[in-house]
Amino acid sequence: MKRVLFICSFIVILAFPGCLVAGNVPVLSNIVILATGGTIAGVAPSATETKEYKAGVINVESLLRSVPGIEGVAKIRGEQIANIDSSKITDEIWLKLANRINELLSRKEVDGIVVTHGTDTMEETAFFLNLVVKNEKPVVIVGSMRPSTAISAEVGGLFYNASQEDQKISKRPRRNHAPAFKAKVAL
């Protein structure tokens, strides 16, 4: 699990390039991870098991504590919104998540949000957030098809791809005052 979580910390750098060095002075982005559970927080009985696992087991604080050196990557803190299999998501959880995202993004010191989510209902959550998030700061939704304890976990690749898309979108000119993307999904 530590290997997967270390990859996650590396990916936060890629998703939020503001945490890289500006001149000779490191500038760390303030990132809030809002965890909702899903396979990405799942646990399997062994590292080679990818089918028989329990989603939404690992809480966000445990994930953050197990990442060595994360304090040098970005100013990251986590909040547990829910810890469920995403097939069990409810309107109440969506509202709680959206309200918290809007509240956090309204703060000057918050540079972006990462939402960990299960893949069963990720697209519905992304659509909902795209409708209700009232800020242009990035919201990246990440999920995994394999539990975080699997040796074949794809978490690192997911975050990498999401960060590359973020960079492309942020450089794209907006035509006719079209709104920027509010929610991005990485699978």
Coordinates of C-alpha atoms in Angstrom, one line a residue:
M1 CA 0.0 0.0 0.0
K2 CA 2.9 2.4 0.8
R3 CA 4.1 2.1 -2.8
V4 CA 0.7 3.1 -4.2
L5 CA 0.4 6.0 -1.8
F6 CA 3.9 7.2 -2.7
I7 CA 2.8 7.3 -6.3
C8 CA -0.3 9.3 -5.2
S9 CA 1.9 11.9 -3.6
F10 CA 4.0 12.2 -6.8
I11 CA 0.8 12.6 -8.8
V12 CA -0.4 15.5 -6.7
I13 CA 2.6 17.4 -7.9
L14 CA 1.6 16.7 -11.5
A15 CA -2.1 17.5 -11.0
F16 CA -1.3 20.8 -9.3
P17 CA 2.0 22.1 -10.9
G18 CA 1.8 25.2 -8.6
C19 CA 3.5 23.1 -6.0
L20 CA 6.7 23.0 -8.0
V21 CA 9.6 25.4 -7.6
A22 CA 9.2 29.1 -8.5
G23 CA 12.7 30.4 -9.0
N24 CA 14.7 29.0 -6.1
V25 CA 11.8 29.2 -3.6
P26 CA 9.5 26.2 -3.3
V27 CA 5.9 27.1 -3.7
L28 CA 3.6 24.5 -2.3
S29 CA 0.0 24.3 -3.4
N30 CA -2.7 23.9 -0.9
I31 CA -4.7 20.9 -1.9
V32 CA -7.6 19.3 -0.1
I33 CA -8.4 15.7 -0.7
L34 CA -12.1 14.9 -0.2
A35 CA -12.5 11.1 0.1
T36 CA -15.7 9.3 -0.6
G37 CA -14.5 5.7 -0.6
G38 CA -14.7 3.4 -3.6
T39 CA -12.2 0.9 -4.9
I40 CA -9.4 3.5 -4.6
A41 CA -9.8 3.2 -0.8
G42 CA -10.4 -0.6 -1.0
V43 CA -8.6 -3.4 0.6
A44 CA -8.1 -6.9 -0.7
P45 CA -7.0 -10.0 1.3
S46 CA -3.7 -10.1 -0.6
A47 CA -1.7 -8.0 -2.9
T48 CA -2.5 -10.3 -5.9
E49 CA -6.2 -10.1 -5.4
T50 CA -8.1 -7.7 -7.6
K51 CA -11.7 -9.1 -7.6
E52 CA -12.5 -10.0 -4.0
Y53 CA -12.0 -6.8 -2.1
K54 CA -14.0 -4.4 0.1
A55 CA -14.4 -0.9 -1.2
G56 CA -14.3 2.2 1.0
V57 CA -12.1 0.8 3.9
I58 CA -9.1 3.0 4.1
N59 CA -9.8 6.5 5.4
V60 CA -8.1 9.6 4.0
E61 CA -6.1 10.3 7.1
S62 CA -4.6 6.8 7.1
L63 CA -3.7 7.2 3.4
L64 CA -2.0 10.6 4.1
R65 CA -0.1 9.4 7.1
S66 CA 1.3 6.4 5.2
V67 CA 2.9 8.6 2.4
P68 CA 6.5 9.4 3.3
G69 CA 7.6 12.9 2.6
I70 CA 4.1 14.1 1.5
E71 CA 4.6 17.4 3.4
G72 CA 7.3 18.4 1.0
V73 CA 5.1 17.8 -2.1
A74 CA 2.2 20.1 -1.3
K75 CA 0.3 21.4 1.6
I76 CA -2.2 18.5 1.6
R77 CA -4.9 17.8 4.0
G78 CA -7.8 15.3 3.8
E79 CA -11.4 15.2 4.8
Q80 CA -13.6 12.1 4.8
I81 CA -16.9 13.0 3.2
A82 CA -18.0 9.3 3.1
N83 CA -16.3 5.9 2.9
I84 CA -18.6 3.7 0.8
D85 CA -18.9 1.6 -2.3
S86 CA -19.9 4.3 -4.8
S87 CA -23.0 2.2 -5.8
K88 CA -24.3 3.3 -2.4
I89 CA -23.9 7.0 -3.0
T90 CA -26.9 9.2 -2.1
D91 CA -28.2 12.6 -2.8
E92 CA -27.3 13.6 0.7
I93 CA -23.6 12.6 0.1
W94 CA -23.6 14.5 -3.2
L95 CA -24.9 17.6 -1.5
K96 CA -22.5 17.3 1.3
L97 CA -19.6 16.9 -1.2
A98 CA -20.7 19.8 -3.4
N99 CA -21.3 22.2 -0.5
R100 CA -17.9 21.3 1.0
I101 CA -16.1 21.8 -2.4
N102 CA -17.8 25.2 -2.9
E103 CA -16.9 26.2 0.7
L104 CA -13.3 25.2 0.3
L105 CA -12.7 26.7 -3.1
S106 CA -14.1 30.0 -2.0
R107 CA -11.1 30.2 0.4
K108 CA -8.1 32.0 -1.1
E109 CA -5.6 29.6 0.5
V110 CA -7.1 26.5 -1.3
D111 CA -5.6 25.9 -4.7
G112 CA -7.6 22.8 -5.7
I113 CA -9.5 19.7 -4.7
V114 CA -9.0 16.0 -5.4
V115 CA -12.0 13.8 -4.9
T116 CA -11.4 10.1 -4.4
H117 CA -14.4 8.2 -5.7
G118 CA -15.6 4.8 -6.8
T119 CA -16.1 4.2 -10.5
D120 CA -19.7 2.8 -10.3
T121 CA -21.2 6.3 -10.1
M122 CA -18.2 8.6 -10.8
E123 CA -19.7 10.0 -14.0
E124 CA -22.9 11.0 -12.2
T125 CA -21.0 12.7 -9.5
A126 CA -18.8 14.5 -12.0
F127 CA -21.9 15.7 -13.9
F128 CA -23.6 16.9 -10.7
L129 CA -20.4 18.7 -9.6
N130 CA -20.0 20.3 -13.0
L131 CA -23.5 21.8 -12.5
V132 CA -23.1 23.0 -8.9
V133 CA -19.4 23.9 -8.3
K134 CA -19.2 27.7 -8.5
N135 CA -15.5 28.2 -8.9
E136 CA -12.8 27.9 -11.6
K137 CA -10.2 26.2 -9.5
P138 CA -9.5 22.6 -10.4
V139 CA -11.6 19.7 -9.1
V140 CA -10.0 16.4 -10.1
I141 CA -12.0 13.2 -9.5
V142 CA -10.0 10.0 -9.3
G143 CA -11.0 6.4 -9.1
S144 CA -9.5 3.0 -9.6
M145 CA -10.7 -0.4 -10.9
R146 CA -8.3 -2.2 -8.5
P147 CA -8.0 -1.8 -4.8
S148 CA -5.1 0.3 -3.5
T149 CA -3.5 -2.8 -1.9
A150 CA -3.1 -4.6 -5.2
I151 CA 0.3 -4.8 -6.7
S152 CA -1.3 -4.0 -10.1
A153 CA -3.1 -0.9 -8.7
E154 CA -3.4 1.8 -11.4
V155 CA -3.6 4.8 -9.1
G156 CA -0.3 6.3 -10.3
G157 CA -1.3 6.2 -14.0
L158 CA -4.7 7.6 -13.3
F159 CA -3.4 10.6 -11.5
Y160 CA -0.7 11.1 -14.1
N161 CA -3.3 11.1 -16.9
A162 CA -5.6 13.5 -15.0
S163 CA -2.8 15.9 -14.5
Q164 CA -1.8 15.9 -18.1
E165 CA -5.4 16.6 -19.1
D166 CA -5.5 19.4 -16.5
Q167 CA -2.4 21.0 -18.1
K168 CA -3.9 20.8 -21.6
I169 CA -7.2 22.2 -20.6
S170 CA -5.7 25.1 -18.6
K171 CA -3.6 26.1 -21.7
R172 CA -6.6 25.9 -24.1
P173 CA -8.0 29.3 -25.0
R174 CA -11.7 29.7 -24.1
R175 CA -13.9 30.9 -26.9
N176 CA -17.0 33.0 -26.5
H177 CA -16.6 33.2 -22.8
A178 CA -17.2 29.5 -22.5
P179 CA -16.9 28.3 -18.9
A180 CA -13.8 26.4 -17.9
F181 CA -14.2 22.7 -17.0
K182 CA -15.2 22.5 -13.3
A183 CA -14.9 18.7 -12.8
K184 CA -12.4 16.4 -14.4
V185 CA -12.5 12.6 -14.2
A186 CA -9.5 10.3 -14.3
L187 CA -10.1 6.5 -14.9

